[in-house]
Coordinates of C-alpha atoms in Angstrom, one line a residue:
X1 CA -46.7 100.7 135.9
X2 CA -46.3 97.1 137.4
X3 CA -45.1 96.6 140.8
X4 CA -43.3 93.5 142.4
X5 CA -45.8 91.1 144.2
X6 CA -47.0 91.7 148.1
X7 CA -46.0 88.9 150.1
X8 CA -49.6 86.9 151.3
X9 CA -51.2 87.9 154.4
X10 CA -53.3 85.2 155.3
X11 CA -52.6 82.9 157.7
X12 CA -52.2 79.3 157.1
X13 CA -49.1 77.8 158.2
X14 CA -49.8 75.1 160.2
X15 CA -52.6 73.3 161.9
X16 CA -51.3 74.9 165.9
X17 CA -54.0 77.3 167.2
X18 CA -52.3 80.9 167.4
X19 CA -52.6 82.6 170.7
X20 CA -54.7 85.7 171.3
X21 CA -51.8 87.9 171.2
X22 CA -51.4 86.8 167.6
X23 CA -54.7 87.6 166.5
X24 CA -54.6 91.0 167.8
X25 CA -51.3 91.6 165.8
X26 CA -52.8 90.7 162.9
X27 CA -55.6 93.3 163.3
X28 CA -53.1 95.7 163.8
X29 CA -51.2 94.8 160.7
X30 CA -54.6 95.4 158.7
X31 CA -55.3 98.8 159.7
X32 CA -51.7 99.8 159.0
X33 CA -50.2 100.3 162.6
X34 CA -47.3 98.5 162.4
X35 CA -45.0 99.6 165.3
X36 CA -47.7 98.4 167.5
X37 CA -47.6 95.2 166.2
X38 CA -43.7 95.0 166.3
X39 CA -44.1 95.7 169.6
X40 CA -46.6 92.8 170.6
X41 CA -45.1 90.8 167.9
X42 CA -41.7 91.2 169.5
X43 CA -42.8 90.1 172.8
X44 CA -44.7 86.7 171.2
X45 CA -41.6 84.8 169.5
X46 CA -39.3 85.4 172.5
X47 CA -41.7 82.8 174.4
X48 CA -40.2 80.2 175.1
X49 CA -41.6 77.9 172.1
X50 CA -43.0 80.9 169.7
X51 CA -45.7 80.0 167.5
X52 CA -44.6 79.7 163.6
X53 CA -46.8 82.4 162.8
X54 CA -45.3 85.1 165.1
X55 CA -41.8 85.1 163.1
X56 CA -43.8 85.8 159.8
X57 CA -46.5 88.6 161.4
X58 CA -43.4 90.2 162.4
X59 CA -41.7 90.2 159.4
X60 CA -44.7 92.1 158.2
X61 CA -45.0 94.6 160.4
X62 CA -41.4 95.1 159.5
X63 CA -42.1 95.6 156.1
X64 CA -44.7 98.1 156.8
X65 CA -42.1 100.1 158.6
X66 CA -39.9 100.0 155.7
X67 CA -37.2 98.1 157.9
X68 CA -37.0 95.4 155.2
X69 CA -33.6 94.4 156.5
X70 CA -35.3 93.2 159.4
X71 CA -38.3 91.6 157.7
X72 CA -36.2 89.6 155.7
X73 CA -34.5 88.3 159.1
X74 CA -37.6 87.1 160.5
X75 CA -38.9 85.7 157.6
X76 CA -36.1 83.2 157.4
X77 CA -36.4 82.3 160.4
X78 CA -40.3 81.7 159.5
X79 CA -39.5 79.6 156.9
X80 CA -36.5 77.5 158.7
X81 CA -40.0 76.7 161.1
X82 CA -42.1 75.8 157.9
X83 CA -39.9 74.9 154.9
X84 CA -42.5 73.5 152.8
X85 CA -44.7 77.0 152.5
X86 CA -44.6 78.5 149.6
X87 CA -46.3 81.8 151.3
X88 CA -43.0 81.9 153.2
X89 CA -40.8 81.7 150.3
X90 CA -42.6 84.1 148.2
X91 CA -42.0 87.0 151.5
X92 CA -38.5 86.0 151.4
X93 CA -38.6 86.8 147.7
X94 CA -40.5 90.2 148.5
X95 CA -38.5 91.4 150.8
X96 CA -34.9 90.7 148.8
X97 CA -36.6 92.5 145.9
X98 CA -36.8 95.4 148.4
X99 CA -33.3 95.3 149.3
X100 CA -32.1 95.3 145.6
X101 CA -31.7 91.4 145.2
X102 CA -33.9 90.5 143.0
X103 CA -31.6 88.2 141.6
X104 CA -31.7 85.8 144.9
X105 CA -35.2 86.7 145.4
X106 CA -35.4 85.0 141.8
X107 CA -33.5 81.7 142.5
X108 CA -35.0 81.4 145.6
X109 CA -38.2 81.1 143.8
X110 CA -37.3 79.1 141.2
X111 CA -35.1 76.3 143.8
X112 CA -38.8 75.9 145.9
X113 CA -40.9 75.9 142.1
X114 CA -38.7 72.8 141.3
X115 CA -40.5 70.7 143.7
X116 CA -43.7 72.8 143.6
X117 CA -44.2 73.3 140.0
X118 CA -48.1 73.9 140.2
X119 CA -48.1 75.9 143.4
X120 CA -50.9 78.8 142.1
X121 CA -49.3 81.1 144.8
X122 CA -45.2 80.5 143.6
X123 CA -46.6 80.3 139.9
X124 CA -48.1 83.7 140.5
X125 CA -45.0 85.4 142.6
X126 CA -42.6 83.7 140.0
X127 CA -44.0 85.0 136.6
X128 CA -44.4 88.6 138.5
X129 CA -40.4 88.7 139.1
X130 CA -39.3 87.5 136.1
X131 CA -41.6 90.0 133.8
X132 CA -40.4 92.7 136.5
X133 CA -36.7 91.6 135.7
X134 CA -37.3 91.7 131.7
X135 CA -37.2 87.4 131.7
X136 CA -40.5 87.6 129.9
X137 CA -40.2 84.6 127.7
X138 CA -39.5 82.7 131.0
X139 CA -42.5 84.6 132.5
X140 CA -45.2 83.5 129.7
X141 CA -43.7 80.3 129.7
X142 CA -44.5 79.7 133.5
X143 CA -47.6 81.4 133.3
X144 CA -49.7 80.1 130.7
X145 CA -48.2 76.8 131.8
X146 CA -49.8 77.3 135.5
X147 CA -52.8 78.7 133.7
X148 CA -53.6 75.9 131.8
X149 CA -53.5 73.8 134.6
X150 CA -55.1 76.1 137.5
X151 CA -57.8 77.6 135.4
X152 CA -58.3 81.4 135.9
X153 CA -56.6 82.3 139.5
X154 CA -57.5 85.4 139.6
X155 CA -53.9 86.7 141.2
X156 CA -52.0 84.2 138.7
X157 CA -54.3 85.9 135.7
X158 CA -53.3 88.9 137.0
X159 CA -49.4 88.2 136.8
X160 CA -49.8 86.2 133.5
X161 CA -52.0 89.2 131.8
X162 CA -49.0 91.3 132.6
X163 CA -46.6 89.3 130.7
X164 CA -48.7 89.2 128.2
X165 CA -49.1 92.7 128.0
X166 CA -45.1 93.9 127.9
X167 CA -44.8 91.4 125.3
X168 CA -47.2 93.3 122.9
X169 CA -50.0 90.9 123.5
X170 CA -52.8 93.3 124.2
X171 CA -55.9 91.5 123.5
X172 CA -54.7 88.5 125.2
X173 CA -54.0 90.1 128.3
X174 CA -56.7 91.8 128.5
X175 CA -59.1 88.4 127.9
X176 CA -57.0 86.9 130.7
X177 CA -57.1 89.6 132.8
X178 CA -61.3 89.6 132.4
X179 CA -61.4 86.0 133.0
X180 CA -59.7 86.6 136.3
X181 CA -62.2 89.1 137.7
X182 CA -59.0 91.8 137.4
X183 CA -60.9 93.9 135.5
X184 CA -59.3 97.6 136.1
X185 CA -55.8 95.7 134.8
X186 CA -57.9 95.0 131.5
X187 CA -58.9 98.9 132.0
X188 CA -55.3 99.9 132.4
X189 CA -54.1 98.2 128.9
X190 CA -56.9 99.6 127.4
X191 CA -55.6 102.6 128.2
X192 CA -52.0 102.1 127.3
X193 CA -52.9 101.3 123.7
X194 CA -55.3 105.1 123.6
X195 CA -58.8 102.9 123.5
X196 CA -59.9 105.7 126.1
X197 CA -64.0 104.8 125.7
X198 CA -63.8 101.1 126.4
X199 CA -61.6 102.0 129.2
X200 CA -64.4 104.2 130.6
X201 CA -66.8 101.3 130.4
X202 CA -64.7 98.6 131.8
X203 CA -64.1 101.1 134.6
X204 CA -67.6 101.7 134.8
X205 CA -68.4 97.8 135.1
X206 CA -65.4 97.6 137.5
X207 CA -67.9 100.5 139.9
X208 CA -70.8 99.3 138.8
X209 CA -70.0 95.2 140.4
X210 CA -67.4 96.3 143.0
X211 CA -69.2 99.7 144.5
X212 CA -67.1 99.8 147.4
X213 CA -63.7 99.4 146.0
X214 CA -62.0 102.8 145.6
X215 CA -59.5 101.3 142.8
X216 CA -62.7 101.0 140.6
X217 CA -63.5 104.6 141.4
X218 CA -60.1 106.3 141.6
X219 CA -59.3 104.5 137.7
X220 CA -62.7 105.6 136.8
X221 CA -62.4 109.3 138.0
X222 CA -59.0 109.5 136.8
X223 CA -59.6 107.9 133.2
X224 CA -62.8 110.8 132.6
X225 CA -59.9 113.7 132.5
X226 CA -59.1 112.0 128.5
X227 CA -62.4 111.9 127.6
X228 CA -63.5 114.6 125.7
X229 CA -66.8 116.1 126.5
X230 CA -67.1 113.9 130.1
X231 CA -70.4 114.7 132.1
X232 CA -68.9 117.2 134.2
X233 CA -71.5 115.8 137.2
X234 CA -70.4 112.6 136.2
X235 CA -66.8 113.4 136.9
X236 CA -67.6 114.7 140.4
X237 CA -69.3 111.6 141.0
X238 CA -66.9 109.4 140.5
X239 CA -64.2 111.2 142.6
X240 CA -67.0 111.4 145.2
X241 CA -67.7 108.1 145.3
X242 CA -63.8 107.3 145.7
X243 CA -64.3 109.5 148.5
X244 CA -67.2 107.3 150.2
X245 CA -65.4 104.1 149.5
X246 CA -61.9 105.4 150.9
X247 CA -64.1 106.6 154.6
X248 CA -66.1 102.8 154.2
X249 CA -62.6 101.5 154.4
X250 CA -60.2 103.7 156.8
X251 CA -63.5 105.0 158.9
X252 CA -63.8 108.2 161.2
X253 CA -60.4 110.7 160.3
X254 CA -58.3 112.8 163.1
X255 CA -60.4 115.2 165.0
X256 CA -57.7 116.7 167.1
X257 CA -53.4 118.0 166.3
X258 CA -51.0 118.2 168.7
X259 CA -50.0 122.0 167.0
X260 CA -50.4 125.0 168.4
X261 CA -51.6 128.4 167.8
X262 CA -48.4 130.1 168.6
X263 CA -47.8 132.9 165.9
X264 CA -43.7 132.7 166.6
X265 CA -43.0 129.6 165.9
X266 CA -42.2 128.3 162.3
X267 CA -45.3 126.8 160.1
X268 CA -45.0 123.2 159.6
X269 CA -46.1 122.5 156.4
X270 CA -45.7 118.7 154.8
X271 CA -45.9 117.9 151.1
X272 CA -47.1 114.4 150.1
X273 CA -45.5 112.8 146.9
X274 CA -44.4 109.3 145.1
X275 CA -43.2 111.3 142.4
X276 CA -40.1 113.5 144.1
X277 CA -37.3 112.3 140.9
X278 CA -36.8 112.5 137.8
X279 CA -40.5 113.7 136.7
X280 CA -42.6 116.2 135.4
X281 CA -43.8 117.3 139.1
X282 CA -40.1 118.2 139.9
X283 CA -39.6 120.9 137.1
X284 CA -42.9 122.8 138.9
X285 CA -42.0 122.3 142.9
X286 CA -37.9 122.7 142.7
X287 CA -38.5 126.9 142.1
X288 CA -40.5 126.7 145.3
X289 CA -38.2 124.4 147.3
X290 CA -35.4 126.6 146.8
X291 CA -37.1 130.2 147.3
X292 CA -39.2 129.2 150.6
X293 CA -38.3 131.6 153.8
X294 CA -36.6 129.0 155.8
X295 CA -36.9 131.4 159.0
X296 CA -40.8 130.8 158.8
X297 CA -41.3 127.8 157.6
X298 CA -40.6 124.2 158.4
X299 CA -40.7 121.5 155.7
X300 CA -41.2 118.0 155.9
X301 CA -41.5 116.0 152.6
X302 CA -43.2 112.2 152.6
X303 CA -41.5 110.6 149.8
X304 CA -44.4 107.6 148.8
X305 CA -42.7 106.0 145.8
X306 CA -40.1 103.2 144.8
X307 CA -38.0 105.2 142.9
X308 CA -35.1 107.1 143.4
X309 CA -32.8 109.2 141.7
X310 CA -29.9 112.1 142.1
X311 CA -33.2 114.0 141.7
X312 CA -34.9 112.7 144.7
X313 CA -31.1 113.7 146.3
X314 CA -31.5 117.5 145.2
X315 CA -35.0 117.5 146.4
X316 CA -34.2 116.1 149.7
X317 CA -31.3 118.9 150.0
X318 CA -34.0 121.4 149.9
X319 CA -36.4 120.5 152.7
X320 CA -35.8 120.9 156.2
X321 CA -37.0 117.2 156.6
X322 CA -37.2 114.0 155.0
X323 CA -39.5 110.8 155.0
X324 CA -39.5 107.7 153.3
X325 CA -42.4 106.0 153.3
X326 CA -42.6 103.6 150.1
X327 CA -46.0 102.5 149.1
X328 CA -47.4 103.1 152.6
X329 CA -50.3 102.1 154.4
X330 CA -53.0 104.8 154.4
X331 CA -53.1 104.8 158.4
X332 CA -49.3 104.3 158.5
X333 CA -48.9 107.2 156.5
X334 CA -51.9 109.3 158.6
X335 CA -50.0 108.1 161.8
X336 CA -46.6 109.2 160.6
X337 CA -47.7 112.8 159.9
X338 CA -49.9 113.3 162.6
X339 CA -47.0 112.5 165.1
X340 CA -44.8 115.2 163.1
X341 CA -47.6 118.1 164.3
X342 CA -47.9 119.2 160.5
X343 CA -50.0 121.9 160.4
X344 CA -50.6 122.1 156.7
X345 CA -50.3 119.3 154.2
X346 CA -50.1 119.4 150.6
X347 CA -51.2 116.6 148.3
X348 CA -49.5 116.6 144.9
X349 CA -50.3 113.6 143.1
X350 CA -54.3 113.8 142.9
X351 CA -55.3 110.3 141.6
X352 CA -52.4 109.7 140.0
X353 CA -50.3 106.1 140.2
X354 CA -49.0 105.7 143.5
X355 CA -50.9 108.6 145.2
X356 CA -51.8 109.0 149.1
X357 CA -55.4 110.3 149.0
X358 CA -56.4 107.7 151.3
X359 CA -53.9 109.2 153.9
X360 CA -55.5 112.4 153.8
X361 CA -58.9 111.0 154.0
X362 CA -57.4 110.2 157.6
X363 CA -56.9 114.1 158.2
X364 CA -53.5 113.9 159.6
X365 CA -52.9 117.7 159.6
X366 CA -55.6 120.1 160.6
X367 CA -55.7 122.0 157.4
X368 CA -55.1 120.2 153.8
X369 CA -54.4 121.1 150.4
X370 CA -53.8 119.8 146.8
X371 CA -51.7 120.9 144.1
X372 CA -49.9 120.6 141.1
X373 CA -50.3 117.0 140.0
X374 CA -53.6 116.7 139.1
X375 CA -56.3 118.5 137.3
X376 CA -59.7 117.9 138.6
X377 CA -60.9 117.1 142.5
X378 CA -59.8 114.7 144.4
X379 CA -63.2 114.0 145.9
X380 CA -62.3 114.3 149.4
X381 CA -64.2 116.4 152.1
X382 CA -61.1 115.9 153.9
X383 CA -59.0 118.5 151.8
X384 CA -60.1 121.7 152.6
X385 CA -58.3 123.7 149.1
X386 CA -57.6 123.0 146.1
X387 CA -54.9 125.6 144.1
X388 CA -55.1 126.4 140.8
X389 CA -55.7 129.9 138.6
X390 CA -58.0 131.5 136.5
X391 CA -57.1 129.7 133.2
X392 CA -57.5 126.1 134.5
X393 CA -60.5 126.8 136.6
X394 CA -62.6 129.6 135.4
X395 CA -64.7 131.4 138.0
X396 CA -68.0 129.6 137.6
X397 CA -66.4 126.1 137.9
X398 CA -66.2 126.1 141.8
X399 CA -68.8 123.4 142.3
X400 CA -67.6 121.7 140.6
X401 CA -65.1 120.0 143.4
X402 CA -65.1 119.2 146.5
X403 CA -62.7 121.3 148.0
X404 CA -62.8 125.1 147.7
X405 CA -60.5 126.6 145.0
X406 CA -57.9 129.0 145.8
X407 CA -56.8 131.2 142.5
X408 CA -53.4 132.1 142.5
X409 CA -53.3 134.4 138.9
X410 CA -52.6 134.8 136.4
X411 CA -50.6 131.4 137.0
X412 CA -50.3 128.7 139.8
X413 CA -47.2 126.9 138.1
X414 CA -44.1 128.2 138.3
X415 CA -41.5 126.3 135.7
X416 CA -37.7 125.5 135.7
X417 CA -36.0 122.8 134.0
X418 CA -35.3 119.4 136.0
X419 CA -31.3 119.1 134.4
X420 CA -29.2 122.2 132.7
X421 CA -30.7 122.7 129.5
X422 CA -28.2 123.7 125.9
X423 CA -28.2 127.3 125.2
X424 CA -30.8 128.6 122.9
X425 CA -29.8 127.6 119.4
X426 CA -31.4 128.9 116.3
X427 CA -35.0 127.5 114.8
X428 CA -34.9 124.6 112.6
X429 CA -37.0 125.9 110.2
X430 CA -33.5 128.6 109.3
X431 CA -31.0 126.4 108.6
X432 CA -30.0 125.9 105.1
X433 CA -32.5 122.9 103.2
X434 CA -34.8 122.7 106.5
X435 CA -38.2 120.8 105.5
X436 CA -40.2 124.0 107.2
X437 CA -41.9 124.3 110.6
X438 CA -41.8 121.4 112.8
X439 CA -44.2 121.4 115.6
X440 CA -43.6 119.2 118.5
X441 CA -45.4 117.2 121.0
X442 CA -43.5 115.3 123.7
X443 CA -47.1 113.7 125.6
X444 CA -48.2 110.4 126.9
X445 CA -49.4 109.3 124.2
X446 CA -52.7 108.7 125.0
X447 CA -53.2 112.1 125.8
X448 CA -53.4 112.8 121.9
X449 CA -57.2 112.5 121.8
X450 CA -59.1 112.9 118.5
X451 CA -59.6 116.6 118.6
X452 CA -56.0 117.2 118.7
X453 CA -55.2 114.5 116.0
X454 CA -57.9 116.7 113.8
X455 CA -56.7 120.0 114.4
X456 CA -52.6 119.0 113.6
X457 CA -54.0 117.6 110.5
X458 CA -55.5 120.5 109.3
X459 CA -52.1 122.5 110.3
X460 CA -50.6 120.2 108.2
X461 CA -52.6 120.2 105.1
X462 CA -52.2 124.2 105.4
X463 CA -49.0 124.0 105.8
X464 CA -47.5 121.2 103.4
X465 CA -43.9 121.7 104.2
X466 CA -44.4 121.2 107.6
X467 CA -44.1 118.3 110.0
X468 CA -44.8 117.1 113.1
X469 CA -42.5 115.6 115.4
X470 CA -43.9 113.1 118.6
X471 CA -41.6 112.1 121.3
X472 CA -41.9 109.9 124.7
X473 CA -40.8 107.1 126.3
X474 CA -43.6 104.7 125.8
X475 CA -42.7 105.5 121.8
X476 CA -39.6 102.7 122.1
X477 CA -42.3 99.9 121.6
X478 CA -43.2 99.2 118.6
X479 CA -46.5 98.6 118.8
X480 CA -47.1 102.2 120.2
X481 CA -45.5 103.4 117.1
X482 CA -48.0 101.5 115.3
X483 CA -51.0 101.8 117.1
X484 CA -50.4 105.8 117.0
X485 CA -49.3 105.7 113.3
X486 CA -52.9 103.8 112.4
X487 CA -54.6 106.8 114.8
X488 CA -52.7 109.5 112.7
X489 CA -53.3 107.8 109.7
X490 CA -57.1 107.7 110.3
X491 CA -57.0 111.1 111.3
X492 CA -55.6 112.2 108.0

């Protein structure tokens, strides 16, 4: 999934030497504590001539705090210092996006490109947006037109391989995205069209050349759960070497909770999720949500994702507390929970897209779980359980993760449709003229690995009146159709 551009958050706007005070906000804005720097921030452009930096620190610390109201407001006021950066634009742009205006975000882009057609930074920000707003014949047209004349940016290869890649042009992006050094975007298309084992090894390269980036490792780790057969010590390696990259960056977690031992008072518990909406995750944690013994417990949930739905609304009706904090900082995040005196967290996301492990590497709540959303380890020392059942992970498999499993059997899910669901009507396979059985399977599509593609083609052959019906999203693009058709098709 693609996300709209982060504004850039290196200095650079003018020659004028920024004050101390300045510097030490920016160091704050890198390790994610953002009220402190609003604070200091705050205090630095009411001087009497504020430095042109100060306006556009602030406006990221605001952004970090969600307040993107605000961080629009001081951004302008940035760019009525500096008119002629394009870094200043592009966070006006960023922050109207996050306020539902993309469509001024847009034109303000476009009004600055006019005069700064070969900018590498607008060129970059402006094919982003427009493939984000479904302009992608715009989009490719302004970013191979950049490309041919910058050469392989590695943040305008990145925007330009995306392009490429909604409009069906697969091997293309993923060339471009190589040439750019953005090599776990190549991984990520490779994955989208089911090529599961080059994936792996671009993944691989991505761990092998970048050792202490945890995206190379968290791609990796997760990308082993489709291959069939995966070292099983390879697996833990990967999600352990997340771990060790994830502590290089973020350094020593909490060691101390302001909770006490009090066995009166309610539990705090806090769930961690970017995927409370519409989703999968939902149909598993509602039944809980509604059934938990409000007199004991006190909920918080951490909402970490960019979208929302009347979904997210009946989830947020069922918790005692509510917290949005959209794409957060890892030590943001940490800092947020940790002030709430949670005494257990719940990851449940794993290392899927927009997940918080980093957050709990941090330790925020003195005892931490995972659950639900993922199916392997997360890697982390840091979470002390992991909940699953018999079936999923058979006694014998415990070292096999790094936390320690807790069985809850003879089954950790419990299921209940996200909307109201049609009375039970009668098979297909009775009504009058029906073609036979029809088996279903409404997955990702690259889920279907070979060994399932083999064994429904043997159900078939036994059973020749039968068919097989394949549903999802992804299956509205053509070329999924295609590329799964050829799979099938070679399958037999």
């Amino acid at each position: 999934m693609s996300r709209a551009p982060q504004p850039p958050r290196r200095a650079g706007l003018t020659p004028v030497p920024a004050p101390p005070a300045l510097h030490k906000a920016g160091d704050l804005i890198r390790a994610g504590r953002f009220d402190e720097a609003r604070v200091l921030l705050l205090r630095a452009v009411q001087h009497k001539s504020p430095h042109p930096h100060g306006f556009y620190m602030l406006g990221l610390a605001l952004d970090g705090l969600g307040q993107f109201d605000q961080a629009l407001y001081y951004f302008q006021r940035a760019q009525a210092v500096s008119p002629h950066e394009s870094m200043l634009v592009i966070a006006v742009a960023h922050a109207l996006v996050k306020l539902d205006r993309r469509d001024e975000g847009l034109k303000a882009l476009q009004a600055f490109a006019a005069s700064n057609p070969l900018d590498p930074s607008l060129a970059t920000a402006l094919t982003s947006y427009l493939t984000e707003s479904d302009r992608n014949d715009e989009a490719l047209k302004i970013g191979e037109a950049a490309h041919k004349a910058l050469g392989d940016n590695p943040d305008l290869c990145n925007a330009l391989g995306r392009a490429l890649h909604k409009a069906g042009r697969f091997e293309e992006a993923i060339t471009i995205y190589k040439r750019g050094e953005r090599l776990i975007r190549a991984g990520s298309t490779l994955m989208a069209l089911g090529r599961i084992p080059e994936a792996v090894e671009v993944y691989h390269g991505a761990c092998l050349k970048y050792p202490d980036d945890e995206a190379g490792w968290t791609n990796y780790a997760f990308t082993l759960n489709y291959v069939e057969g995966a070292p099983l010590d390879e697996t833990l390696r990967a999600h352990r070497e997340f771990a060790r990259a994830v502590r290089l960056r973020l350094g020593a977690p909490f060691s101390t909770w302001n909770v006490t031992k009090d066995p009166d008072r309610k539990l705090r518990v806090g769930i961690v999720s970017p995927d409370l909406r519409i989703h999968a995750i939902v149909s598993f944690l509602a039944p809980l949500l509604e059934a938990y013994d409000r007199s004991d417990w006190h909920l918080t949930a951490y909402s970490t994702g960019r979208v929302k739905d009347q979904t997210t609304e009946r989830i947020r009706s069922l918790v005692d507390q509510w917290r949005e904090a959209r794409k957060p900082h890892p030590r943001h995040l940490a800092s947020l929970i940790h002030a709430d005196r949670i005494d257990v967290l719940i990851d449940l996301s794993g290392h899927t897209e927009e997940n918080a492990l980093p957050a709990f590497h941090l330790r925020p709540a003195p005892v931490q779980a995972t659950y639900l959303g993922y199916p392997n380890t997360t890697g982390l020392d840091t979470i002390d359980i992991r909940i699953v059942d018999s079936i999923t992970d058979p006694p014998g498999t415990d070292d096999r993760n790094a936390e320690r499993l807790v069985r809850i059997d003879p089954c950790f899910l419990c299921f209940k449709p996200i909307v109201d669901a049609p009375d039970l009507a009668p098979p297909p396979m009775t009504l009058p003229d029906a073609p036979g059985v029809s088996f279903g399977s409404f997955n990702l599509p690259l889920k279907i690995g070979p060994r399932s593609l083999g064994m429904w083609s043997a159900v078939l052959r036994e059973i020749p009146a039968a068919r097989i019906v394949l549903k999802h999203a992804s299956m509205s693009e053509p070329w999924m159709r295609e590329h799964l058709a050829r799979r099938m098709d070679a399958a037999g």
